Structure formats: C-alpha cells, structure tokens
CSV table of C-alpha atoms and ligand atoms in Angstrom, one decimal:
chain,number,residue,atom,x,y,z
T,1,MET,CA,-79.0,-36.6,38.2
T,2,MET,CA,-80.8,-38.0,41.2
T,3,ASP,CA,-77.4,-38.0,43.1
T,4,LEU,CA,-76.7,-34.5,42.0
T,5,ASN,CA,-80.0,-33.2,43.2
T,6,TRP,CA,-79.5,-34.9,46.5
T,7,MET,CA,-76.0,-33.4,46.8
T,8,ILE,CA,-77.3,-29.9,46.0
T,9,GLU,CA,-80.1,-30.2,48.5
T,10,LYS,CA,-77.8,-31.4,51.2
T,11,SER,CA,-75.4,-28.5,50.5
T,12,GLY,CA,-78.1,-25.9,51.0
T,13,LEU,CA,-77.8,-24.5,47.5
T,14,LYS,CA,-81.0,-25.9,46.1
T,15,ASN,CA,-82.8,-22.5,45.7
T,16,LEU,CA,-79.8,-20.9,44.1
T,17,HIS,CA,-79.4,-23.9,41.8
T,18,GLU,CA,-83.0,-23.7,40.7
T,19,ARG,CA,-82.7,-19.9,40.1
T,20,ILE,CA,-79.7,-20.5,37.9
T,21,GLN,CA,-81.4,-23.3,36.1
T,22,ASP,CA,-84.3,-20.9,35.4
T,23,GLY,CA,-81.8,-18.5,33.7
T,24,GLN,CA,-81.7,-16.0,36.5
T,25,ARG,CA,-78.6,-14.0,37.1
T,26,LEU,CA,-76.4,-14.5,40.1
T,27,GLN,CA,-76.3,-11.5,42.4
T,28,LEU,CA,-73.1,-10.5,44.2
T,29,GLU,CA,-74.2,-11.7,47.6
T,30,GLU,CA,-75.3,-15.0,46.2
T,31,ALA,CA,-72.1,-15.4,44.4
T,32,LEU,CA,-70.2,-14.7,47.6
T,33,ASP,CA,-72.2,-17.5,49.3
T,34,LEU,CA,-71.3,-19.8,46.5
T,35,TYR,CA,-67.6,-18.9,46.7
T,36,LYS,CA,-67.6,-19.8,50.4
T,37,THR,CA,-69.5,-23.1,50.1
T,38,PRO,CA,-67.4,-26.0,51.5
T,39,ASP,CA,-68.9,-28.3,48.9
T,40,LEU,CA,-66.6,-27.7,45.9
T,41,ASN,CA,-68.0,-30.6,44.0
T,42,VAL,CA,-71.5,-29.3,44.2
T,43,LEU,CA,-70.3,-25.9,43.0
T,44,GLY,CA,-68.4,-27.6,40.2
T,45,ALA,CA,-71.4,-29.6,39.2
T,46,MET,CA,-73.6,-26.5,39.0
T,47,ALA,CA,-71.0,-24.8,36.8
T,48,ASN,CA,-70.6,-27.9,34.7
T,49,LEU,CA,-74.3,-27.9,34.0
T,50,ALA,CA,-74.2,-24.2,33.1
T,51,ASN,CA,-71.3,-24.8,30.8
T,52,GLN,CA,-72.9,-27.8,29.1
T,53,LYS,CA,-76.0,-25.7,28.4
T,54,LYS,CA,-73.8,-23.2,26.5
T,55,ASN,CA,-71.2,-25.4,25.0
T,56,GLY,CA,-72.5,-29.0,25.1
T,57,LYS,CA,-69.9,-31.7,25.5
T,58,ARG,CA,-67.2,-30.0,23.4
T,59,ALA,CA,-64.1,-28.3,24.6
T,60,SER,CA,-61.6,-26.3,22.6
T,61,TYR,CA,-58.0,-25.5,22.2
T,62,ILE,CA,-56.0,-23.2,19.9
T,63,LEU,CA,-52.8,-23.7,18.0
T,64,ASN,CA,-51.0,-20.5,18.8
T,65,ARG,CA,-47.6,-19.0,19.5
T,66,TYR,CA,-46.7,-16.4,22.1
T,67,ILE,CA,-44.2,-13.7,21.2
T,68,ASN,CA,-43.0,-11.1,23.7
T,69,TYR,CA,-41.4,-8.3,21.5
T,70,SER,CA,-39.7,-6.8,24.5
T,71,ASN,CA,-39.6,-6.9,28.3
T,72,TYR,CA,-38.3,-3.3,28.8
T,73,CYS,CA,-41.0,-1.3,30.6
T,74,ILE,CA,-41.3,2.2,32.0
T,75,LEU,CA,-43.6,0.9,34.8
T,76,SER,CA,-42.6,-1.2,37.7
T,77,CYS,CA,-45.8,-3.1,38.8
T,78,GLN,CA,-45.0,-4.8,42.1
T,79,PHE,CA,-46.4,-8.2,41.0
T,80,CYS,CA,-44.5,-8.3,37.7
T,81,SER,CA,-41.5,-10.6,37.3
T,82,PHE,CA,-41.2,-9.9,33.6
T,83,SER,CA,-40.3,-6.3,33.1
T,84,ARG,CA,-36.7,-5.0,32.9
T,85,LYS,CA,-35.0,-1.6,32.8
T,86,LYS,CA,-32.4,-0.7,30.1
T,87,ARG,CA,-29.6,-1.2,32.7
T,88,ASP,CA,-30.6,-4.8,33.3
T,89,SER,CA,-28.5,-7.5,31.5
T,90,ASP,CA,-31.5,-9.8,30.8
T,91,GLY,CA,-33.7,-7.2,29.0
T,92,PHE,CA,-34.5,-7.9,25.4
T,93,GLU,CA,-36.3,-6.4,22.4
T,94,LEU,CA,-36.9,-8.3,19.1
T,95,SER,CA,-36.5,-7.0,15.6
T,96,LEU,CA,-39.2,-7.5,13.1
T,97,GLU,CA,-37.0,-10.1,11.3
T,98,GLN,CA,-36.7,-12.1,14.6
T,99,MET,CA,-40.4,-12.0,15.1
T,100,GLN,CA,-41.1,-13.1,11.5
T,101,SER,CA,-38.7,-15.9,11.9
T,102,LYS,CA,-40.5,-17.1,15.0
T,103,ALA,CA,-43.8,-16.8,13.2
T,104,ARG,CA,-42.5,-18.9,10.2
T,105,GLU,CA,-41.2,-21.5,12.5
T,106,ALA,CA,-44.5,-21.8,14.3
T,107,LEU,CA,-46.5,-21.9,11.1
T,108,THR,CA,-44.9,-25.3,10.4
T,109,LEU,CA,-46.8,-26.5,13.6
T,110,GLY,CA,-50.1,-25.3,12.1
T,111,ILE,CA,-50.6,-22.3,14.3
T,112,THR,CA,-53.5,-19.9,13.5
T,113,GLU,CA,-52.7,-17.2,16.0
T,114,LEU,CA,-49.8,-15.1,17.2
T,115,HIS,CA,-50.4,-13.8,20.7
T,116,ILE,CA,-48.1,-10.8,21.2
T,117,VAL,CA,-47.5,-8.6,24.3
T,118,GLY,CA,-44.6,-6.7,25.8
T,119,GLY,CA,-43.7,-4.0,28.3
T,120,LEU,CA,-44.2,-0.3,27.8
T,121,HIS,CA,-41.0,0.3,26.0
T,122,PRO,CA,-39.2,3.5,26.8
T,123,SER,CA,-38.1,4.5,23.3
T,124,LEU,CA,-39.5,2.4,20.4
T,125,PRO,CA,-41.5,4.5,18.0
T,126,PHE,CA,-45.1,3.9,17.1
T,127,SER,CA,-44.0,2.7,13.6
T,128,TYR,CA,-42.3,-0.3,15.3
T,129,TYR,CA,-45.7,-1.6,16.3
T,130,THR,CA,-47.4,-0.9,13.0
T,131,ASP,CA,-44.5,-2.4,11.1
T,132,MET,CA,-44.7,-5.4,13.4
T,133,LEU,CA,-48.4,-6.0,12.5
T,134,LYS,CA,-47.9,-5.4,8.8
T,135,GLY,CA,-44.7,-7.5,8.7
T,136,LEU,CA,-46.3,-10.5,10.4
T,137,LYS,CA,-49.3,-10.3,8.1
T,138,GLU,CA,-46.8,-10.5,5.2
T,139,VAL,CA,-45.5,-13.8,6.6
T,140,ASP,CA,-49.1,-15.2,6.4
T,141,ASN,CA,-52.1,-13.0,5.9
T,142,SER,CA,-54.4,-15.6,7.5
T,143,LEU,CA,-52.5,-15.6,10.8
T,144,GLN,CA,-54.7,-14.0,13.4
T,145,LEU,CA,-52.8,-11.3,15.4
T,146,LYS,CA,-54.0,-11.1,19.0
T,147,CYS,CA,-51.9,-8.4,20.4
T,148,PHE,CA,-51.4,-5.8,23.2
T,149,THR,CA,-53.0,-5.4,26.6
T,150,ALA,CA,-55.1,-2.3,27.4
T,151,VAL,CA,-52.2,-0.5,29.1
T,152,GLU,CA,-50.0,-1.1,26.0
T,153,ILE,CA,-52.8,0.5,23.9
T,154,LEU,CA,-52.8,3.6,26.2
T,155,HIS,CA,-49.0,3.7,25.8
T,156,LEU,CA,-49.3,3.5,22.1
T,157,ALA,CA,-52.0,6.3,22.1
T,158,TRP,CA,-49.6,8.5,24.0
T,159,LEU,CA,-46.7,7.6,21.7
T,160,SER,CA,-48.7,8.3,18.5
T,161,ARG,CA,-50.4,11.4,20.0
T,162,GLN,CA,-53.8,10.0,19.0
T,163,SER,CA,-57.0,9.2,20.8
T,164,VAL,CA,-57.4,5.6,22.0
T,165,GLU,CA,-60.0,5.2,19.2
T,166,ASP,CA,-57.7,6.5,16.5
T,167,THR,CA,-54.9,4.4,17.8
T,168,LEU,CA,-57.0,1.2,17.7
T,169,ARG,CA,-58.2,2.1,14.2
T,170,SER,CA,-54.5,2.6,13.0
T,171,LEU,CA,-53.5,-0.8,14.5
T,172,LYS,CA,-56.6,-2.5,13.0
T,173,ASP,CA,-55.7,-1.1,9.6
T,174,CYS,CA,-52.3,-2.6,10.0
T,175,GLY,CA,-53.6,-6.1,10.8
T,176,LEU,CA,-54.6,-6.2,14.5
T,177,ASP,CA,-57.3,-8.9,14.8
T,178,SER,CA,-57.9,-9.0,18.6
T,179,LEU,CA,-56.8,-7.4,21.8
T,180,THR,CA,-55.5,-9.6,24.5
T,181,GLY,CA,-57.3,-9.6,27.9
T,182,GLY,CA,-54.2,-9.2,30.0
T,183,GLY,CA,-53.6,-6.4,32.5
T,184,ALA,CA,-57.0,-6.4,34.1
T,185,GLU,CA,-55.4,-7.8,37.3
T,186,ILE,CA,-58.0,-7.0,40.0
T,187,PHE,CA,-60.0,-3.8,39.4
T,188,GLN,CA,-60.4,-2.7,43.0
T,189,PRO,CA,-58.3,0.5,43.4
T,190,GLU,CA,-56.7,-0.3,46.7
T,191,VAL,CA,-55.6,-3.8,45.5
T,192,ARG,CA,-54.3,-2.2,42.3
T,193,LYS,CA,-52.2,0.2,44.2
T,194,VAL,CA,-50.6,-2.6,46.1
T,195,ILE,CA,-49.9,-4.9,43.1
T,196,ALA,CA,-49.6,-2.5,40.2
T,197,THR,CA,-49.0,1.1,41.1
T,198,GLY,CA,-49.0,3.3,38.0
T,199,LYS,CA,-50.9,0.9,35.8
T,200,GLU,CA,-54.1,2.0,34.1
T,201,SER,CA,-57.3,2.1,36.2
T,202,ALA,CA,-60.2,-0.3,35.9
T,203,ALA,CA,-62.1,2.4,34.0
T,204,GLU,CA,-59.3,2.9,31.6
T,205,TYR,CA,-58.9,-0.9,31.0
T,206,LEU,CA,-62.7,-1.2,30.4
T,207,ASP,CA,-62.7,1.9,28.1
T,208,VAL,CA,-60.0,0.5,25.9
T,209,HIS,CA,-62.0,-2.7,25.4
T,210,ARG,CA,-65.2,-0.8,25.0
T,211,CYS,CA,-63.7,1.3,22.3
T,212,TRP,CA,-62.3,-1.8,20.5
T,213,HIS,CA,-65.6,-3.6,20.7
T,214,LYS,CA,-67.4,-0.6,19.3
T,215,LEU,CA,-65.0,-0.6,16.3
T,216,GLY,CA,-66.2,-4.2,15.6
T,217,GLY,CA,-63.2,-5.8,17.4
T,218,ARG,CA,-63.3,-8.7,19.9
T,219,SER,CA,-61.1,-9.5,22.9
T,220,THR,CA,-60.8,-11.7,25.9
T,221,CYS,CA,-60.9,-10.6,29.5
T,222,THR,CA,-58.9,-11.8,32.5
T,223,MET,CA,-58.6,-11.7,36.3
T,224,LEU,CA,-55.3,-12.2,38.1
T,225,TYR,CA,-56.3,-13.8,41.4
T,226,GLY,CA,-54.7,-15.3,44.5
T,227,HIS,CA,-52.5,-12.4,45.8
T,228,VAL,CA,-53.8,-9.7,48.2
T,229,GLU,CA,-57.4,-9.4,47.0
T,230,SER,CA,-60.5,-10.6,48.9
T,231,MET,CA,-63.3,-12.8,47.5
T,232,LYS,CA,-65.4,-9.6,47.3
T,233,ASP,CA,-62.8,-7.9,45.2
T,234,ARG,CA,-62.8,-10.9,42.8
T,235,LEU,CA,-66.6,-10.7,42.5
T,236,ASP,CA,-66.6,-7.0,42.0
T,237,HIS,CA,-64.0,-7.5,39.2
T,238,LEU,CA,-66.3,-10.1,37.6
T,239,ARG,CA,-69.3,-7.7,38.0
T,240,GLN,CA,-67.5,-5.0,36.1
T,241,LEU,CA,-66.6,-7.4,33.3
T,242,ARG,CA,-70.2,-8.6,33.1
T,243,GLU,CA,-71.5,-5.1,32.9
T,244,LEU,CA,-69.2,-4.2,30.0
T,245,GLN,CA,-70.2,-7.5,28.3
T,246,ASP,CA,-73.9,-6.5,28.7
T,247,GLU,CA,-73.1,-3.3,27.0
T,248,THR,CA,-70.9,-4.5,24.1
T,249,GLY,CA,-71.0,-8.3,23.9
T,250,GLY,CA,-67.4,-8.1,22.6
T,251,PHE,CA,-65.6,-10.5,25.0
T,252,CYS,CA,-65.2,-13.9,23.4
T,253,GLY,CA,-64.0,-15.5,26.5
T,254,PHE,CA,-62.8,-15.1,30.1
T,255,VAL,CA,-59.4,-16.3,31.3
T,256,ALA,CA,-58.8,-16.8,35.1
T,257,LEU,CA,-55.0,-16.3,35.8
T,258,PRO,CA,-53.7,-17.8,39.0
T,259,TYR,CA,-51.0,-15.6,40.6
T,260,GLN,CA,-47.4,-16.9,40.4
T,261,PRO,CA,-45.5,-15.7,43.5
T,262,GLU,CA,-41.8,-15.8,42.5
T,263,ASN,CA,-39.3,-13.0,41.6
T,264,ASN,CA,-41.5,-10.1,42.6
T,265,VAL,CA,-42.0,-7.9,45.6
T,266,ILE,CA,-45.5,-9.0,46.8
T,267,PRO,CA,-45.3,-11.1,49.9
T,268,VAL,CA,-47.9,-13.8,49.0
T,269,LYS,CA,-47.4,-16.8,51.2
T,270,HIS,CA,-50.3,-18.8,49.9
T,271,PRO,CA,-50.8,-18.5,46.2
T,272,PRO,CA,-53.9,-20.2,44.7
T,273,THR,CA,-54.4,-23.8,45.6
T,274,GLY,CA,-56.0,-26.4,43.4
T,275,ASN,CA,-59.2,-25.9,45.3
T,276,ASP,CA,-59.1,-22.2,44.7
T,277,MET,CA,-58.5,-22.6,41.0
T,278,LEU,CA,-61.4,-24.9,40.5
T,279,ARG,CA,-63.7,-22.7,42.7
T,280,THR,CA,-62.7,-19.6,40.7
T,281,ILE,CA,-63.4,-21.3,37.3
T,282,ALA,CA,-66.7,-22.5,38.6
T,283,LEU,CA,-67.7,-19.1,39.9
T,284,ALA,CA,-66.7,-17.4,36.8
T,285,ARG,CA,-68.8,-19.8,34.7
T,286,LEU,CA,-71.9,-19.2,36.9
T,287,PHE,CA,-71.4,-15.4,37.3
T,288,LEU,CA,-70.4,-14.4,33.8
T,289,ASP,CA,-73.6,-15.7,32.3
T,290,ASN,CA,-73.1,-13.5,29.2
T,291,VAL,CA,-69.6,-14.7,28.3
T,292,ASP,CA,-69.7,-17.8,26.2
T,293,HIS,CA,-66.3,-19.3,27.0
T,294,ILE,CA,-64.3,-19.9,30.1
T,295,THR,CA,-60.6,-20.7,29.5
T,296,ALA,CA,-58.6,-22.8,31.9
T,297,TYR,CA,-55.1,-21.3,31.5
T,298,TRP,CA,-52.8,-24.4,31.7
T,299,VAL,CA,-49.7,-22.3,32.0
T,300,GLY,CA,-50.7,-21.1,35.4
T,301,MET,CA,-52.8,-24.1,36.5
T,302,GLY,CA,-50.8,-26.9,35.1
T,303,LEU,CA,-52.4,-29.1,32.4
T,304,LYS,CA,-53.7,-31.6,34.9
T,305,MET,CA,-55.6,-29.0,36.9
T,306,ALA,CA,-56.8,-27.3,33.7
T,307,GLN,CA,-58.1,-30.7,32.5
T,308,VAL,CA,-60.0,-31.2,35.8
T,309,SER,CA,-61.5,-27.8,35.4
T,310,LEU,CA,-63.2,-28.9,32.2
T,311,ASN,CA,-65.7,-30.6,34.6
T,312,TYR,CA,-65.9,-27.4,36.8
T,313,GLY,CA,-67.2,-25.0,34.2
T,314,ALA,CA,-64.3,-24.4,31.8
T,315,ASP,CA,-64.7,-25.3,28.1
T,316,ASP,CA,-61.3,-24.3,26.7
T,317,LEU,CA,-57.7,-25.2,27.4
T,318,HIS,CA,-56.1,-22.2,25.7
T,319,GLY,CA,-53.2,-23.0,23.3
T,320,THR,CA,-50.0,-24.6,22.4
T,321,ILE,CA,-48.1,-21.3,23.1
T,322,VAL,CA,-44.6,-22.7,22.2
T,323,GLU,CA,-42.7,-20.1,24.3
T,324,GLU,CA,-44.0,-18.4,27.4
T,325,HIS,CA,-42.0,-15.9,29.5
T,326,ILE,CA,-44.3,-13.9,31.7
T,327,PHE,CA,-45.6,-16.7,34.0
T,328,HIS,CA,-42.4,-18.6,33.9
T,329,MET,CA,-40.3,-15.6,35.0
T,330,ALA,CA,-42.8,-15.5,38.0
T,331,GLY,CA,-42.1,-19.2,38.8
T,332,ALA,CA,-44.5,-21.2,36.8
T,333,GLY,CA,-43.2,-24.8,36.7
T,334,THR,CA,-45.3,-25.8,33.6
T,335,PRO,CA,-43.7,-26.6,30.2
T,336,GLN,CA,-43.1,-23.8,27.7
T,337,GLY,CA,-45.7,-25.2,25.3
T,338,GLN,CA,-48.1,-28.1,24.7
T,339,THR,CA,-48.6,-30.3,21.7
T,340,GLN,CA,-51.9,-30.5,19.9
T,341,ALA,CA,-52.0,-34.3,20.8
T,342,ALA,CA,-51.5,-33.5,24.5
T,343,MET,CA,-54.3,-31.0,24.6
T,344,CYS,CA,-56.7,-33.3,22.7
T,345,LYS,CA,-55.8,-36.2,25.0
T,346,ALA,CA,-56.5,-34.1,28.1
T,347,ILE,CA,-59.9,-33.0,26.7
T,348,ARG,CA,-60.9,-36.5,25.8
T,349,GLU,CA,-59.9,-37.9,29.1
T,350,ALA,CA,-62.1,-35.3,30.8
T,351,GLY,CA,-65.0,-36.7,28.8
T,352,ARG,CA,-65.2,-33.9,26.4
T,353,GLU,CA,-64.9,-33.8,22.6
T,354,PRO,CA,-61.9,-31.7,21.5
T,355,PHE,CA,-62.0,-29.2,18.7
T,356,GLN,CA,-59.5,-26.7,17.3
T,357,ARG,CA,-60.7,-23.1,17.6
T,358,ASN,CA,-59.5,-19.8,16.3
T,359,THR,CA,-58.9,-16.5,18.1
T,360,PHE,CA,-62.7,-15.9,18.3
T,361,TYR,CA,-63.4,-19.4,19.7
T,362,GLN,CA,-64.9,-20.5,16.4
T,363,ASP,CA,-64.4,-24.1,15.3
T,364,VAL,CA,-61.7,-24.3,12.6
T,365,SER,CA,-61.0,-28.0,12.8
T,366,GLY,CA,-62.0,-28.6,9.2
T,367,ASP,CA,-61.0,-25.3,7.7
T,368,THR,CA,-58.3,-24.4,5.2
T,369,LYS,CA,-55.7,-21.9,6.2
T,370,SER,CA,-57.3,-19.2,4.2
T,371,ASN,CA,-60.6,-19.5,6.1
T,372,GLN,CA,-59.7,-19.0,9.7
T,373,GLY,CA,-62.7,-16.9,10.6
T,374,SER,CA,-63.5,-13.3,11.4
T,375,PRO,CA,-65.1,-11.8,14.5
T,376,PRO,CA,-68.7,-12.8,14.9
T,377,ALA,CA,-71.1,-9.9,14.2
T,378,LEU,CA,-73.2,-8.6,17.0
T,379,ALA,CA,-76.3,-6.4,17.1
T,380,THR,CA,-74.3,-3.9,19.0
T,381,ASP,CA,-71.6,-3.5,16.3
T,382,GLN,CA,-71.2,0.1,15.2
T,383,PRO,CA,-70.5,1.1,11.6
T,384,GLN,CA,-66.8,1.1,10.8
C,1,SF4,FE1,-44.8,-3.3,32.7
C,1,SF4,FE2,-46.8,-4.9,32.3
C,1,SF4,FE3,-44.9,-5.6,34.0
C,1,SF4,FE4,-46.6,-3.6,34.6
C,1,SF4,S1,-47.1,-5.8,34.3
C,1,SF4,S2,-44.3,-3.6,34.9
C,1,SF4,S3,-47.0,-2.7,32.6
C,1,SF4,S4,-44.7,-5.3,31.8
C-alpha cells in the first residue's frame, strides 16, 4: 500500500484518488484527466481498489451459448461486418428446430444462458420471435434467455404494431429474461452518423432499457470504442449510462467492446491497443460507480488481455459462448468459445477466486438447474 500511495502521489492523482476513496463521484473533466494519465498502472491500481471494494477478491464467468438467429438486416451500419442482404450467398436464418438443437447440445455443457441477437430481418413475422422464446423455454425452462438489442426491440415494436412497452411485455410473457446491452455503440450523434447511419438514437436506446427496467427487467450496457470517437465521446457515453442507472438501477453490468476493424467500410487504422483496452476498463470501473460489474469481453480483447484486466477494474470474464459470429466476421482472432476450465484458470492466475454466475451476475456455483435465479429486486421496481 505504501508503494501504491507513493506511485499515486508521484503521478499527480493523489487528490482525485482520495476523493474516489471517500466515495465521491468522478466528474467528466476529472475522468478526462484520468484517461490521459501516462501512468496506466496507477490508473489500474485505483480501479482495482474500487473493484475490490464492490466485489472483493472474486471474479465471475458464465456458462452460456450465443445464437444468432439470422444475419439478414434491413439496415447497413457502416461498422457492421455481420449483416447481409437477401441477395448475399452467405446470409442465414435459423428455424426454431435448429435453435432448439443448438440449445440442447449446449445444455450438455452445463450452460445456464442463451444469448440471442440477430439483424433486423426484412420479413420474419413477430410470431417467429415469440415462438423462438417459447420454444427455447420448452427445451429447458430454467435456461435464461438474454435476447435482443435495443434496435431489435424497436424493430419488433414496429413489426407487431405495439408500443415498446407492450412489445417488451409480450416478449417477457413468452420467456424473455434479459435484454442484451448491444447496439449502444457511441451515443454521440455525429459519431453515430459515421458508424451506424439509420440505427436508433442514444435516446431511443436508453428509452428501451428504461422501459424494460421499469417492467422489472434487467439488462447489461455496452460501449463500442476505438473507431472514430474521441475520449470525450466515450466519457459522454458513460455519463448517459450512469444517469440512466441512477434513475432505474437496472443495469447488472457494463461491457466494453473493443472495435474490430475488418470487413467493413470504416477506415480505422489504429484499433484499440492493449493499453487502450486496460485504460478503458479502468475508467469504466471508476466512472460507473453505480454499476456493480465490469465485464472484460474476451472475444474482443483476447483471453490473455481480459485476464490482465481483472487487475485493472474488471470482475467478470463473460462466458463460454461456444459459437460467435459478430466479432469474428469483423476480424477477431480469438477462439469461438472458451471452456469453463480455461476461464477458471485465467481468473485464478490473476489472483482472483472464480465463481460461476447467472445472467444477473448472481453466484450459481452451488445451485441446481432449477434454481438459477431471478432478477434482483430494486426499490425502483414498478408494479408489473
Ligand atoms: Fe443490422 Fe445490427 Fe449490423 Fe446495424 S449493427 S447493420 S442493425 S445487424
């Protein structure tokens, strides 16, 4: 601790460190100063202390499987390497039977969660999505279904001619347990125009999550960084997430997604480096003081870098995943999945104690399959 205090003093961050230790909230300008500090290890140590205050020595992982039901999409976000048009030869859409078969196969690996997203399909009816949820619950009712990004929910609302709230209610009734956090990208409108023209606005993204949280649902939130945005844009993005979290408390965790530069039209010569990834995780831990968990997304960072980030503010390594398309189609060189043993080993080597979590970041290490947890209740929960 002596060494750390000396390092913090030497880096000029002593006052800020003391304020954070006193539980005071980081302001935007202060966070910008921290982002720019040349002393990454001091920043990491400050974030590590903040994390240990919240989560102790433990770090989590989840046994999950990704399913992309289709990559056909009516939008053409510039950064996206995943979407296809009907004329493309490598487009796909899965039948319910195909998804059920993937779910059954993954259940043999002990998964507790299916994480399901797709493009905005041009012609599938709303019943495809409700049947998907019901059909996957029929495979195993205890499987937690974490599905759809905010823009998919807006698409489904349009498709079903319902309000966002009624759409979410319908999906919840069919088995939706959690929304995914994907699609937040960077909220700043000018950046959004460059990377994802036509996608929902920041306000729409936040409204979908707000509405879901007010129905008693929980979700994660994300930030796609390392493309054309500035540090200020990143912090403004985190500020908006922090404000919604103040209002609803419904985000279980934050996932920082490092941009993958291949097979799309955005000319990014310098995608996120290891330094940037660690710096961003640390900043997120310090800035998002009201979000309990920071996930290091190994698919984008690589497991080795995700492991290191467990000492820079992260407390979760995400999941086993099994089959990932979105980041790999954009050039990610990581494997398609991880084993439980590999994740536990990575966590232990980082000096943390591993535990298996569910969709809501609750410990399910010792649980039976029929007791995999429900969303934690919050004072802000509205009557159903
Ligand atoms: Fe479609 Fe999502 Fe890709 Fe945008 S990011 S083109 S909405 S699949």
